[in-house]
C-alpha positions as CSV (number, residue, x, y, z in Angstrom):
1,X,-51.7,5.0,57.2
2,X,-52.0,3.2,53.6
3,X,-52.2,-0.3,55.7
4,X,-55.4,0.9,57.8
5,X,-57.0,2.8,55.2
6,X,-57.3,0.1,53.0
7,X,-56.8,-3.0,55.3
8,X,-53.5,-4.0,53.5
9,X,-51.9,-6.3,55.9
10,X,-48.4,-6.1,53.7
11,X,-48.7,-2.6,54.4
12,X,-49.6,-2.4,57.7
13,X,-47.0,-5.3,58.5
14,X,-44.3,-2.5,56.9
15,X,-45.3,0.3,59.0
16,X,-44.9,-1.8,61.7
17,X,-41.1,-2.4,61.0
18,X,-40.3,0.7,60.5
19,X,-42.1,2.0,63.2
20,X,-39.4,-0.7,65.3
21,X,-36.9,0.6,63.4
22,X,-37.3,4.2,64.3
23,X,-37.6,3.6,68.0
24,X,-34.5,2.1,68.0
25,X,-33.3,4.9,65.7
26,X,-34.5,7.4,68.6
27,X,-37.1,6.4,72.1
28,X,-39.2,9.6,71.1
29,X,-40.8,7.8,68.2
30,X,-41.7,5.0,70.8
31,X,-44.2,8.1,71.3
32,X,-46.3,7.6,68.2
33,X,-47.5,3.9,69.6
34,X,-48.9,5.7,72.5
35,X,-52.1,7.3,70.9
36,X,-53.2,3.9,68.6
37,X,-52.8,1.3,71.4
38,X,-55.0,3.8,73.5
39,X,-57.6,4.2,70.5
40,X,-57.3,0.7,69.8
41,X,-58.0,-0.7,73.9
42,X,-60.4,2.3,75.1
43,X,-63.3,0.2,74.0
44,X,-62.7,-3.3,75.4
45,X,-61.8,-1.6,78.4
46,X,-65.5,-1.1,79.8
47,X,-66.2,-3.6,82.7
48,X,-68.9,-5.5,80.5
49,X,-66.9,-6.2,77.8
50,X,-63.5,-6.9,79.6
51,X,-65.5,-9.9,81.9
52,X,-66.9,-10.8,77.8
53,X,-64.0,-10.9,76.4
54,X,-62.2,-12.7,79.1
55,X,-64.0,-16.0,78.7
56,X,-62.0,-16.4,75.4
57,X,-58.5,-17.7,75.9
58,X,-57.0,-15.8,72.8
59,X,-57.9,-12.5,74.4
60,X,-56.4,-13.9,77.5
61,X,-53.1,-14.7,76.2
62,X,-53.3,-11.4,73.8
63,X,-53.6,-9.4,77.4
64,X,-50.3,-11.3,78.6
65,X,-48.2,-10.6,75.3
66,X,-49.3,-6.9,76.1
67,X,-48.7,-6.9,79.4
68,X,-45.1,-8.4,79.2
69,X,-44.3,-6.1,75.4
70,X,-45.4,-3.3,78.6
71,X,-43.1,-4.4,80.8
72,X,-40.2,-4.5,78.6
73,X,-40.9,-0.9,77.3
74,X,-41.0,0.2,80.6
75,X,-38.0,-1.8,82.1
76,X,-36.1,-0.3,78.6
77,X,-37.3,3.5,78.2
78,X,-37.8,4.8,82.0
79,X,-34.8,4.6,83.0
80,X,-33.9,6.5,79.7
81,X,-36.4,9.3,80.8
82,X,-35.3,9.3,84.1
83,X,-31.7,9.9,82.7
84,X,-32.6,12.5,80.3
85,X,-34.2,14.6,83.3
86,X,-31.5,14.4,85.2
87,X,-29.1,15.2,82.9
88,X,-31.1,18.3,82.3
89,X,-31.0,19.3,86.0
90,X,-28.0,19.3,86.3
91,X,-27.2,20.7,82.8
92,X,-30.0,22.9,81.7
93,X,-30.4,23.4,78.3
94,X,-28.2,26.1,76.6
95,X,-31.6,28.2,75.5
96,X,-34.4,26.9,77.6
97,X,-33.1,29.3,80.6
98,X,-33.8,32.5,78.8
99,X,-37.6,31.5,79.6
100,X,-37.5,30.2,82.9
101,X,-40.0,32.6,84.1
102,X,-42.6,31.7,82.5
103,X,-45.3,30.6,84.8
104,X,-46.6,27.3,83.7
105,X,-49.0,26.6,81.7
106,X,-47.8,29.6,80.0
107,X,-44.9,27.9,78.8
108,X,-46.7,25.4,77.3
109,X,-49.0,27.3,75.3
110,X,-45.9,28.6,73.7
111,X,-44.1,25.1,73.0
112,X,-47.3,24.0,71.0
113,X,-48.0,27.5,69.0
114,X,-44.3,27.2,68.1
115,X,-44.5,23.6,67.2
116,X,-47.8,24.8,65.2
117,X,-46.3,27.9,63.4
118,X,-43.2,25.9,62.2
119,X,-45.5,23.3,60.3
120,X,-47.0,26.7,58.8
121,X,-50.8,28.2,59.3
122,X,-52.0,26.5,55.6
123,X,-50.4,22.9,56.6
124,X,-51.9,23.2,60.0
125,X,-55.8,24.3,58.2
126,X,-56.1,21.3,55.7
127,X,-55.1,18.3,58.3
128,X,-57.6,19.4,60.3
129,X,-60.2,20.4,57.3
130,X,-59.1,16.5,55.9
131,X,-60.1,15.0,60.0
132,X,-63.5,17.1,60.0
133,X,-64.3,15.0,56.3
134,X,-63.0,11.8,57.5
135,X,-65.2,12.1,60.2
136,X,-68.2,12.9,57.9
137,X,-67.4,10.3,55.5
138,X,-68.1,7.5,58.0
139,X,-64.5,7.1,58.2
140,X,-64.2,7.5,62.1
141,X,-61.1,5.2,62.9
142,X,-59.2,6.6,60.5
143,X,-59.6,9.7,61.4
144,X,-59.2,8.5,65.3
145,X,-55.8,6.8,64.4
146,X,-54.2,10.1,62.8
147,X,-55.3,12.2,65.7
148,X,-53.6,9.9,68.1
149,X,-50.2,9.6,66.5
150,X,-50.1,13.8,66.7
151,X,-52.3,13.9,70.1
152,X,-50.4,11.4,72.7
153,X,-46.2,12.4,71.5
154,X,-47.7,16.4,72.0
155,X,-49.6,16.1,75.4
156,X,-46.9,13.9,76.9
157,X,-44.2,16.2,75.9
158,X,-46.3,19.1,77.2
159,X,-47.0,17.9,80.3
160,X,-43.5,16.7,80.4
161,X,-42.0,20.2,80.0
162,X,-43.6,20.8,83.1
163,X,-41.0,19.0,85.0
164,X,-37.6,19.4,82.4
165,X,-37.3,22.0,79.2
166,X,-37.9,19.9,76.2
167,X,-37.0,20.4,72.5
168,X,-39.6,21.4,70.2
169,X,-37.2,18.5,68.0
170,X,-38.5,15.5,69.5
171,X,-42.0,16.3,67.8
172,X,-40.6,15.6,64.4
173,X,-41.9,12.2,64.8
174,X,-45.6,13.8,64.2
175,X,-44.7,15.7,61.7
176,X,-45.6,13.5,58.8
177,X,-49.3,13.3,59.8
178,X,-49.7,16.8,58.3
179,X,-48.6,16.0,55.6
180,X,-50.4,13.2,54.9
181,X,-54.0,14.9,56.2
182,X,-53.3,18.1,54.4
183,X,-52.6,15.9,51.4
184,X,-56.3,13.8,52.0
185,X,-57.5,16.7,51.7
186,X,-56.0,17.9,48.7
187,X,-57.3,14.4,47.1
188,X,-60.9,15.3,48.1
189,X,-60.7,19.1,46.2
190,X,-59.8,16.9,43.3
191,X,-62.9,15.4,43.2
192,X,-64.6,18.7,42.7
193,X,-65.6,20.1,39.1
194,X,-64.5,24.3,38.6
195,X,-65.9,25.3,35.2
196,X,-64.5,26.0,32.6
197,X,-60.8,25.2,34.4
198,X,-61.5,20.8,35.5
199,X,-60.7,19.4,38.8
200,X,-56.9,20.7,38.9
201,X,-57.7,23.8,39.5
202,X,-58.7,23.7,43.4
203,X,-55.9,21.6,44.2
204,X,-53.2,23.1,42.2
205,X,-54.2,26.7,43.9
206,X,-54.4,25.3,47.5
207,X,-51.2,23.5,47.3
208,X,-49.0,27.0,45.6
209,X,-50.3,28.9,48.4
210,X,-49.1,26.2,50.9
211,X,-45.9,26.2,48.5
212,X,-46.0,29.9,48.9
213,X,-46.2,30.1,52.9
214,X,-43.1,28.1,53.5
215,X,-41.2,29.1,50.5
216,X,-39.8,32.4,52.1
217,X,-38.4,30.1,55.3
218,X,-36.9,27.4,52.6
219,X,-34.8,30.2,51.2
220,X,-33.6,31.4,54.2
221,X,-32.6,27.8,55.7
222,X,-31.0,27.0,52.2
223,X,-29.3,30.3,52.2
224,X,-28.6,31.2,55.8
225,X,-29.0,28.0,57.8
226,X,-31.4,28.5,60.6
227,X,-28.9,28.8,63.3
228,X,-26.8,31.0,64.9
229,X,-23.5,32.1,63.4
230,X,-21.3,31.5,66.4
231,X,-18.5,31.1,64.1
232,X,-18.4,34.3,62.5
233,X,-18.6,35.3,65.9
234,X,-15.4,33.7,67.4
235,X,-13.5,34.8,64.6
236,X,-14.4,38.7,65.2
237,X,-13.9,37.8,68.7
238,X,-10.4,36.1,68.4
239,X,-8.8,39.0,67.0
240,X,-10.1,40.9,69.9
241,X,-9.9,38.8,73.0
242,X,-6.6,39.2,75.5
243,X,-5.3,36.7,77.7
244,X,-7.2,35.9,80.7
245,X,-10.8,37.7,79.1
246,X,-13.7,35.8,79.8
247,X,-17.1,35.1,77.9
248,X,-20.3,34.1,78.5
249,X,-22.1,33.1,75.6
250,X,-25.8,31.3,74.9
251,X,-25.2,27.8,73.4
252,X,-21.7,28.1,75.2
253,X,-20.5,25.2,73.9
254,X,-20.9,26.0,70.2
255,X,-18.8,29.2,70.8
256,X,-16.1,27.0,72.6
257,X,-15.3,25.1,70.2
258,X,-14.8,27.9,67.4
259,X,-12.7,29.5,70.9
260,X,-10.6,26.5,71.9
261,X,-8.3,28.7,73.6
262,X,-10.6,31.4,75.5
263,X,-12.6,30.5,78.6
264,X,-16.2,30.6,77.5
265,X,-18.7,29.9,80.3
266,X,-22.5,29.5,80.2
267,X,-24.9,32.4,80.1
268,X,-27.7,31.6,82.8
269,X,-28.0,34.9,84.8
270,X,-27.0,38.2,86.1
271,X,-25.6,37.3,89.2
272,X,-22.2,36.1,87.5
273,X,-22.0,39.1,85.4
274,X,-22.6,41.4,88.0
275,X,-19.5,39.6,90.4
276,X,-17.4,39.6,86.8
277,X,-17.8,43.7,87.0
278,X,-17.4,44.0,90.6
279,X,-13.8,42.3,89.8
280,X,-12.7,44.7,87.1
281,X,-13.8,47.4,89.5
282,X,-11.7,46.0,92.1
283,X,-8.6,45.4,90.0
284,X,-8.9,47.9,87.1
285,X,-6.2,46.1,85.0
286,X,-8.6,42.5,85.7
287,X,-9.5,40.8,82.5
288,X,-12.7,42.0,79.6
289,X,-15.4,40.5,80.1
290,X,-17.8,39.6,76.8
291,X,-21.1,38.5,76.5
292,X,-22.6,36.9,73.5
293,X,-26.5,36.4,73.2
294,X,-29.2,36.2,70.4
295,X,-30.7,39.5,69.6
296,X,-34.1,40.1,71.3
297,X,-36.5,38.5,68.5
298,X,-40.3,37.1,69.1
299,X,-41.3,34.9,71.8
300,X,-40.9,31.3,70.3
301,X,-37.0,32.0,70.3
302,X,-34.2,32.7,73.2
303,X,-35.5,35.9,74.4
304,X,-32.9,38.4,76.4
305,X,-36.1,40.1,77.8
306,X,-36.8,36.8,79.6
307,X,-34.8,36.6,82.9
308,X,-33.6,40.5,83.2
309,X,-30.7,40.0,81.0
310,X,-31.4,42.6,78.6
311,X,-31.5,45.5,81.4
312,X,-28.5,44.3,83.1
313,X,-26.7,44.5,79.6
314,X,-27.5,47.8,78.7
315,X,-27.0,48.9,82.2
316,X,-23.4,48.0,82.3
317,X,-22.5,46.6,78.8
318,X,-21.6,48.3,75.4
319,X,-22.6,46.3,72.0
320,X,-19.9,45.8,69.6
321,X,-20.9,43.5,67.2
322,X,-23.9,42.3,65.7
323,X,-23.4,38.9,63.5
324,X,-26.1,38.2,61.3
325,X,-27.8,38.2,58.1
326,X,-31.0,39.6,56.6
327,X,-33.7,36.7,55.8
328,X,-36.4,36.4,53.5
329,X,-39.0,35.5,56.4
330,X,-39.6,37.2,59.3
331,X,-37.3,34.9,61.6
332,X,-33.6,36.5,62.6
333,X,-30.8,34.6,63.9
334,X,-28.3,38.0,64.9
335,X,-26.0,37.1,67.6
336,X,-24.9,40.3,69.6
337,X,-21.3,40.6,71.0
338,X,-21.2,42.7,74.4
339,X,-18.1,44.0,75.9
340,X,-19.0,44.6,80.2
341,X,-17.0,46.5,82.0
342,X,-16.5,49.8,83.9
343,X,-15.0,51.6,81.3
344,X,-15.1,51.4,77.4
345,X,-12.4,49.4,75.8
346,X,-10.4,52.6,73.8
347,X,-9.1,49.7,71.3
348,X,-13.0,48.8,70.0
349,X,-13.7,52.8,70.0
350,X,-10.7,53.5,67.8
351,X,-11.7,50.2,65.7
């Protein structure tokens, strides 16, 4: 940003390492080169000017570096997408099934409000109230270059969770361009006179309520971590469970590993549930089985609503636990702990 803004080529030589550096660190930050090369080549790429340009034998050997840095990208990376989709058909993610019904396009809607609300409504206002200015300000490719580096990593991943659920996560990478607007923007309200106050005044009040809208969600994540206890879950649950019970838990693995010695199987649907009780109906003395899911909460978080889960559960499930905490924002993480079964277990109704 500080390289292109002011034409520092020490700068921009910089951001070029470390933009290496953190492609190798993850391939989604390979992402953020996507929407600058694209700004950068959309207009040589008219007819006229390529047949112009290609009379000059530094563009053409500029072209073949390009192609071949291309090439090796693709020969590198693809493979590594094609991989990662894979493994998610035939592993789904732990969460992502809660919402498989969601008709597309639907879907994605939701991926990018969430992405949106987690950078916070104020953060979201100034980068784009800092791009309007830029643009005004005769600052065009500036403003062009921090629109790409958010615009090509979100509509790739979009479309791309089309095909395979994808992690809100792997548009961290963007992240920083808020930031960096929102903050342009702050510097341009410092340019501004209040009487009888100066020019702190603007920015100083923009930037507590910005404070302000996160602050509660801070506290929480400091306080409460922003995930789901599954630990204080298995150990209510190990003092409880018999040899031979079952579970089926979101984020299965988490809970296994805090139940090393319990069978705890993946939560995807009703149909094993429902051949779970037909069991225990069968053979009355037949193993418990317990479910373990996130309480219903709003619609950018595993959702038991999604998928018919919630009616099966309190069609043929009793609640026994709820682990959890009470945050300072409006996000919960409670984890609910369902025993299944024909009958009531008389140990948790004593208990």
């Amino acid at each position: 940003f500080v390289g292109i803004r002011d034409r520092n080529a020490g700068m921009l030589a910089l951001g070029f390492v470390t933009g290496v550096l953190a492609a190798l660190a993850h391939p989604v930050s390979l992402l953020l080169v996507g929407g600058p090369v694209l700004v950068f080549l959309l207009p040589y790429l008219r007819p006229s000017s390529l047949r112009e340009l290609w009379t000059y034998p530094v563009f053409r050997w500029s072209a073949a570096v390009t192609v071949l840095l291309a090439i090796m990208v693709a020969v590198r990376f693809v493979p590594i997408l094609q991989g990662w989709i894979t493994l998610h058909d035939r592993n789904p993610g732990s969460s992502q099934f809660l919402l498989w019904r969601a008709p597309p396009g639907l879907k994605q809607v939701f991926y990018v409000l969430a992405y949106l609300d987690s950078l916070t409504l104020p953060v979201v206002l100034l980068a784009v109230l800092a791009l309007y200015l830029l643009l005004q300000e005769d600052r065009r490719p500036l403003a062009l270059y921090l629109i790409s580096l958010v615009a090509f990593p979100l509509v790739f991943l979009t479309l791309l969770s089309l095909r395979t659920p994808v992690s809100q996560y792997y548009l961290l990478p963007t992240v920083p361009v808020f930031f960096i607007t929102a903050g342009v923007f702050l510097a341009w309200l410092s340019r501004l006179e209040v009487r009888p106050f100066g020019r702190w005044v603007l920015p100083a009040t923009v930037t507590t309520l910005v404070i302000a809208t996160g602050l509660p969600t801070l506290l929480s994540d400091y306080r409460d971590g922003r995930r789901f206890n599954f630990r204080q879950v298995a150990h209510w649950m190990n003092a409880r469970l018999e040899p031979g019970d079952v579970v089926y838990s979101d984020q299965h693995m988490v809970l296994a590993h805090y139940l090393p010695h319990a069978e705890v199987r993946k939560l995807r649907g009703t149909a094993p549930l429902a051949e779970e009780v037909r069991r225990q109906k069968e053979n009355p003395g037949r193993r418990t089985l317990w479910v373990v899911a996130p309480a219903p909460a709003h619609a950018f978080r595993a959702n038991l609503r999604q998928g018919g889960l919630i009616d099966w559960i309190y069609a043929h499930c009793e609640l026994r636990n709820m682990v959890g905490v009470g945050r300072v924002d409006v996000r919960q993480h409670y984890l609910q702990v369902y025993r299944c079964g024909p009958e009531p277990d008389p140990r948790e109704t004593s208990s």
